[in-house]
PDB file of C-alpha atoms in Angstrom:
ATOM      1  CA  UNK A   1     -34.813 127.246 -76.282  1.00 60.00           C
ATOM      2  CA  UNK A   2     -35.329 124.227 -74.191  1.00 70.00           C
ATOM      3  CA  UNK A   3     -32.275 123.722 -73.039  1.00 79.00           C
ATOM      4  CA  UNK A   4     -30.441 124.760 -69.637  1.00 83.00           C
ATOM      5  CA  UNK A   5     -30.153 128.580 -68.352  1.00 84.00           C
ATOM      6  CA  UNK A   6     -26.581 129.077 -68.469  1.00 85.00           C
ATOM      7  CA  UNK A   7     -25.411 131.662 -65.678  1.00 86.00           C
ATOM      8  CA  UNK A   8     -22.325 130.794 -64.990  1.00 85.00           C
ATOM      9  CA  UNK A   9     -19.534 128.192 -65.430  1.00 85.00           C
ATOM     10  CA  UNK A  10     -20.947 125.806 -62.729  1.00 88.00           C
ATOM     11  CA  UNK A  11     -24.137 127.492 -61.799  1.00 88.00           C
ATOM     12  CA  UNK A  12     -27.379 126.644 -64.432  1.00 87.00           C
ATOM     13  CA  UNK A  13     -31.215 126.532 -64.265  1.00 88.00           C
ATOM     14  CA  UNK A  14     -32.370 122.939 -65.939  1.00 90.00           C
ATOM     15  CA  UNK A  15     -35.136 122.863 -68.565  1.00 87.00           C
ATOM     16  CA  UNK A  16     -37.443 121.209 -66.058  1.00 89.00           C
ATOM     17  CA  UNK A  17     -37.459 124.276 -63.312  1.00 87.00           C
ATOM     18  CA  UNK A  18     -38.598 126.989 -65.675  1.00 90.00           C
ATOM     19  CA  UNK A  19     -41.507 127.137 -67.771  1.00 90.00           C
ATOM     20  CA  UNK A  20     -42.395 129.862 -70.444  1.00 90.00           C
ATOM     21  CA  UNK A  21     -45.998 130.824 -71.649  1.00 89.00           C
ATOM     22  CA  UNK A  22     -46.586 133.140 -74.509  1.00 91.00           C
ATOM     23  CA  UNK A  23     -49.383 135.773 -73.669  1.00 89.00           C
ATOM     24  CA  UNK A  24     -50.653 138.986 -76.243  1.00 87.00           C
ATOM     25  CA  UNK A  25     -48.396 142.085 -75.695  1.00 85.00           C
ATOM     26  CA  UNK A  26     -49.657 145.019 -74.397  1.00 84.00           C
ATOM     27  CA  UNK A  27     -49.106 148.542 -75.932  1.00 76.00           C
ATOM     28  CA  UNK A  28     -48.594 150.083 -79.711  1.00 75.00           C
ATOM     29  CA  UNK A  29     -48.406 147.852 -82.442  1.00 73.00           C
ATOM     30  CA  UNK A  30     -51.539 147.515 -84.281  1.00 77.00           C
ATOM     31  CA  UNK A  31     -52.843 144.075 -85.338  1.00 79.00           C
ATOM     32  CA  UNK A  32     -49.867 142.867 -85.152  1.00 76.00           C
ATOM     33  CA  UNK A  33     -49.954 142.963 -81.670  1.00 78.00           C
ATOM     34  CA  UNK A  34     -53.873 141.899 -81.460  1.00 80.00           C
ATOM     35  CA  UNK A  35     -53.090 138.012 -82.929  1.00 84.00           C
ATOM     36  CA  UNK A  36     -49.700 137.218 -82.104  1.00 85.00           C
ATOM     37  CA  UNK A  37     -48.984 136.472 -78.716  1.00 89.00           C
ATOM     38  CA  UNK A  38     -45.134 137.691 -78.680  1.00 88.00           C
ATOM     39  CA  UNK A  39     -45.299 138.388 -75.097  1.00 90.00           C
ATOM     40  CA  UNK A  40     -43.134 136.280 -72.692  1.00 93.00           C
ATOM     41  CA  UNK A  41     -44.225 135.090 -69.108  1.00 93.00           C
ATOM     42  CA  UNK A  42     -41.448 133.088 -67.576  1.00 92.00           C
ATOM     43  CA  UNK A  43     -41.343 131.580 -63.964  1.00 92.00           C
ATOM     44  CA  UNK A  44     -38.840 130.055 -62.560  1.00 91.00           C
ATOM     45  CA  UNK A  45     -38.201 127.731 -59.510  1.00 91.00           C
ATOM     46  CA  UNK A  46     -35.340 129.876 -57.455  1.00 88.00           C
ATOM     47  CA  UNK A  47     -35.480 126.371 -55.189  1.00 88.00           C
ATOM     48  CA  UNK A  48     -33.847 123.984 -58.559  1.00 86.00           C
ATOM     49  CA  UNK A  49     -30.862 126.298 -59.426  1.00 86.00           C
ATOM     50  CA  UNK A  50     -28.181 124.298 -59.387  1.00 88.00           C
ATOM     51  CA  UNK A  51     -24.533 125.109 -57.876  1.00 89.00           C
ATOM     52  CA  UNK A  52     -25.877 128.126 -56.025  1.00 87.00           C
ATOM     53  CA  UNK A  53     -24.769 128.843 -52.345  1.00 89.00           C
ATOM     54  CA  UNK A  54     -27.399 129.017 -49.539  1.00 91.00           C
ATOM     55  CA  UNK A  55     -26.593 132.639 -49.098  1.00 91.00           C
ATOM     56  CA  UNK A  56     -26.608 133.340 -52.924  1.00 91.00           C
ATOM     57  CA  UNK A  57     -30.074 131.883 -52.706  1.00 90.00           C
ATOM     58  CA  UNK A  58     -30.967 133.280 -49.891  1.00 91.00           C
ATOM     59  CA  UNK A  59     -29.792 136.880 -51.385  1.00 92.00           C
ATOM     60  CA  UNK A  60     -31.574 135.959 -54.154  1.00 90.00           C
ATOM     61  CA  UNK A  61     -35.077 135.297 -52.440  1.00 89.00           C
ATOM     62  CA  UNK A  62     -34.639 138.830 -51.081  1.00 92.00           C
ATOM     63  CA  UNK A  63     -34.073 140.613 -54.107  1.00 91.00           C
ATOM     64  CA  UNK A  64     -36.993 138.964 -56.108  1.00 89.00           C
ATOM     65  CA  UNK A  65     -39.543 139.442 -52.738  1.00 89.00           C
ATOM     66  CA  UNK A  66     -41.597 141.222 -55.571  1.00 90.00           C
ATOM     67  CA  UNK A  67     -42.028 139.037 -57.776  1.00 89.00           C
ATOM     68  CA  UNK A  68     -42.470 135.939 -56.606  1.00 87.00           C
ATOM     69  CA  UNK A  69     -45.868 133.749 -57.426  1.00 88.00           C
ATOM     70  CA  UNK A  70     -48.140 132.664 -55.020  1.00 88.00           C
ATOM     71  CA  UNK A  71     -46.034 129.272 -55.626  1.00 89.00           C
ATOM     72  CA  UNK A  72     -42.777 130.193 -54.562  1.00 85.00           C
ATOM     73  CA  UNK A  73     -41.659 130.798 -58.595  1.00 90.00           C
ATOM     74  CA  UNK A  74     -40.053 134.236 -59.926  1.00 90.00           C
ATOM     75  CA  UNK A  75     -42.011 135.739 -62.711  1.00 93.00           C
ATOM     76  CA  UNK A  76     -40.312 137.173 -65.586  1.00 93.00           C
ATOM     77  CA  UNK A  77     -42.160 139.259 -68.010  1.00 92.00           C
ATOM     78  CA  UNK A  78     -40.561 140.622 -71.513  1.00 92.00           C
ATOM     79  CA  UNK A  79     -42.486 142.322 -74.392  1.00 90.00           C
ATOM     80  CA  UNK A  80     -39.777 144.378 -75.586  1.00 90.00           C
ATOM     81  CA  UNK A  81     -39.706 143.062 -79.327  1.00 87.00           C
ATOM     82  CA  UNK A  82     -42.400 141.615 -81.776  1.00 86.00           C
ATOM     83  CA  UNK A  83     -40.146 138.676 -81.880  1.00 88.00           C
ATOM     84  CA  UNK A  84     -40.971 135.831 -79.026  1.00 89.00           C
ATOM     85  CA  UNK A  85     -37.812 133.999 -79.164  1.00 92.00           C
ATOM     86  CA  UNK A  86     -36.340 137.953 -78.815  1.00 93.00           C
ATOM     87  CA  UNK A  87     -38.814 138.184 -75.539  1.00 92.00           C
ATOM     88  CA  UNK A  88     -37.689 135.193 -74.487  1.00 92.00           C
ATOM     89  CA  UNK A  89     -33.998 135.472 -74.568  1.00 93.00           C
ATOM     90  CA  UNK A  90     -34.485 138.791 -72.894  1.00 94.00           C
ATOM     91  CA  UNK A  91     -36.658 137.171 -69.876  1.00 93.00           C
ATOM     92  CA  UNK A  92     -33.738 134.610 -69.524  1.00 92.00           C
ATOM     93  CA  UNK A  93     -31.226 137.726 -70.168  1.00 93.00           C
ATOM     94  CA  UNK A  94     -32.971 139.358 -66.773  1.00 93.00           C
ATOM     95  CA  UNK A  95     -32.680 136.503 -64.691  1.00 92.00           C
ATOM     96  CA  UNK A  96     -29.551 135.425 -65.515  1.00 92.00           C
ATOM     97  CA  UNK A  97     -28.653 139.538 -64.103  1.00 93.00           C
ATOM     98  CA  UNK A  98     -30.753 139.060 -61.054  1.00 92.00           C
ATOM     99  CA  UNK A  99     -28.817 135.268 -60.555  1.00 91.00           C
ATOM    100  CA  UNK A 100     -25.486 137.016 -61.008  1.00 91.00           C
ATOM    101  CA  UNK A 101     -26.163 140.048 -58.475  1.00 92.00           C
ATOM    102  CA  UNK A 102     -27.461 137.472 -56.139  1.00 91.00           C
ATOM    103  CA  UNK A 103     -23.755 135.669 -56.429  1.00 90.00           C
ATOM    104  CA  UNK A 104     -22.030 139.109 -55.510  1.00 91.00           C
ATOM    105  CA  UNK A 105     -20.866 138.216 -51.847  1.00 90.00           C
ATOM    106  CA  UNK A 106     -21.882 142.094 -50.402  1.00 89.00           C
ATOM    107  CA  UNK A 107     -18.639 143.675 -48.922  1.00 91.00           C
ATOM    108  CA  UNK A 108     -18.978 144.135 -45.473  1.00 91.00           C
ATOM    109  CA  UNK A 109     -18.385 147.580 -43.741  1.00 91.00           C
ATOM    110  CA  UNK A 110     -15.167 148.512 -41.804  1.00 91.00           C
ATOM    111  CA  UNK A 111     -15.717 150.005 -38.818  1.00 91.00           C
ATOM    112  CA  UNK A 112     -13.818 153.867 -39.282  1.00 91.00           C
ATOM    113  CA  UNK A 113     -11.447 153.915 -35.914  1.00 92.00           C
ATOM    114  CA  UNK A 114     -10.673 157.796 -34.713  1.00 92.00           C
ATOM    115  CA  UNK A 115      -7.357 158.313 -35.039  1.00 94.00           C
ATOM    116  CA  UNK A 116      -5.366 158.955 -31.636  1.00 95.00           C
ATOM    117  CA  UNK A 117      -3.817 162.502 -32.693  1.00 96.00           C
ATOM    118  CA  UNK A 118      -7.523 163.788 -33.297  1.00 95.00           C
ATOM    119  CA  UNK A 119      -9.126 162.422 -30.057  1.00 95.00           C
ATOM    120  CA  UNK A 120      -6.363 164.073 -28.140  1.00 96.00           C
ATOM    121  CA  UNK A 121      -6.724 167.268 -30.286  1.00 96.00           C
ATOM    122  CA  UNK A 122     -10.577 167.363 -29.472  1.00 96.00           C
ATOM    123  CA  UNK A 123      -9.920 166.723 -25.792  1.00 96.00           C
ATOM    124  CA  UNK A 124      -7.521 169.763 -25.495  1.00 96.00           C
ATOM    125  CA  UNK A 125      -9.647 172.176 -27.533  1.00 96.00           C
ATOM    126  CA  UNK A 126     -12.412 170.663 -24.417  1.00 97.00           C
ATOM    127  CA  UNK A 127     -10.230 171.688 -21.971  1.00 96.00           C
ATOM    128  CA  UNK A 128      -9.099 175.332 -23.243  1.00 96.00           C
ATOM    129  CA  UNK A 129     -13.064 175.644 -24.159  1.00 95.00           C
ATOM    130  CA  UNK A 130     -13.794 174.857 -20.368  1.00 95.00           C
ATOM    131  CA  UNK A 131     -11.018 176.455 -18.980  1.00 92.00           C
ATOM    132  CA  UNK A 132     -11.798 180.483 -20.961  1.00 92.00           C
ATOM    133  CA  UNK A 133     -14.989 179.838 -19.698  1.00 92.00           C
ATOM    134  CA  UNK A 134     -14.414 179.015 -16.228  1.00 89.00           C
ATOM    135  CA  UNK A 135     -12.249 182.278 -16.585  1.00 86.00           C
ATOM    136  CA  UNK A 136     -15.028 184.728 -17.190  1.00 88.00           C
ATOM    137  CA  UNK A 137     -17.298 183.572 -14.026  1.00 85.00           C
ATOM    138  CA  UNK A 138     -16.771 186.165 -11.010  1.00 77.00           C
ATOM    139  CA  UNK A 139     -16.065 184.623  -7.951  1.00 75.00           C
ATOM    140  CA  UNK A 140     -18.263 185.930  -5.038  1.00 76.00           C
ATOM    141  CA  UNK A 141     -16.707 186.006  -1.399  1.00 70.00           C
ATOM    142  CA  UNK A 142     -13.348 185.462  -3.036  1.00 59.00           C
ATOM    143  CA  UNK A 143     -12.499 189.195  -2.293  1.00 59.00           C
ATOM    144  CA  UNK A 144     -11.845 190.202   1.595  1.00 48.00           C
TER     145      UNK A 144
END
């Protein structure tokens, strides 16, 4: 694929700010796995995506802290399958998720307000608290 990284209707990463190398997989898969690099390495310029807000791209920094390169570009790696177009799809798969969540304006808390009833109801329990115990104290001098 050399195309663009579709994400969504007007947001897209062009061909020119990602670049993919093919590296050896790791793990099982006998010599299969020893000559055929099937492994994907993507990394992609956060900075190029086009039609992203700041704050999307600013979320988006944030989330992929982790794997950023020394450059400033987000490394993808995928060696699920034997099948590099497969890995690569499924690089482009996980940034186009980490893209999306980085869209997701966060909803903002609410602030719970007490209700009136129950502040009133917890200042009158107070009040009978204080006043039982202000009943069991014995006065001295208050006798004559």
């Amino acid at each position: 694929m050399t195309g663009p990284i579709e994400i969504s209707e007007h947001v897209f990463i062009p061909p020119t700010a990602w670049r993919m190398t093919a590296v050896r997989a790791s793990g099982p898969g006998g010599q299969n796995v020893n000559k055929v690099s099937s492994k994907v390495d993507l990394r992609v310029d956060l900075e190029a995506v086009v039609g992203l807000t700041e704050s999307a791209r600013a979320r988006l920094r944030v989330a992929a802290e982790g794997r950023l390169d020394a450059e400033g570009l987000l490394q993808v790696t995928s060696q699920k399958t034997r099948d590099q177009p497969r890995n690569l799809e499924d690089a482009f798969d996980k940034v186009r998720a980490m893209v999306r969540a980085a869209m997701v304006e966060p909803v903002r808390r609410k602030k719970a307000r007490v209700p009136r009833g129950a502040v009133e109801a917890r200042l009158s329990n107070k009040r009978h608290t204080a006043e039982r115990k202000r009943g069991r104290s014995v006065k001295v001098g208050a006798e004559g």
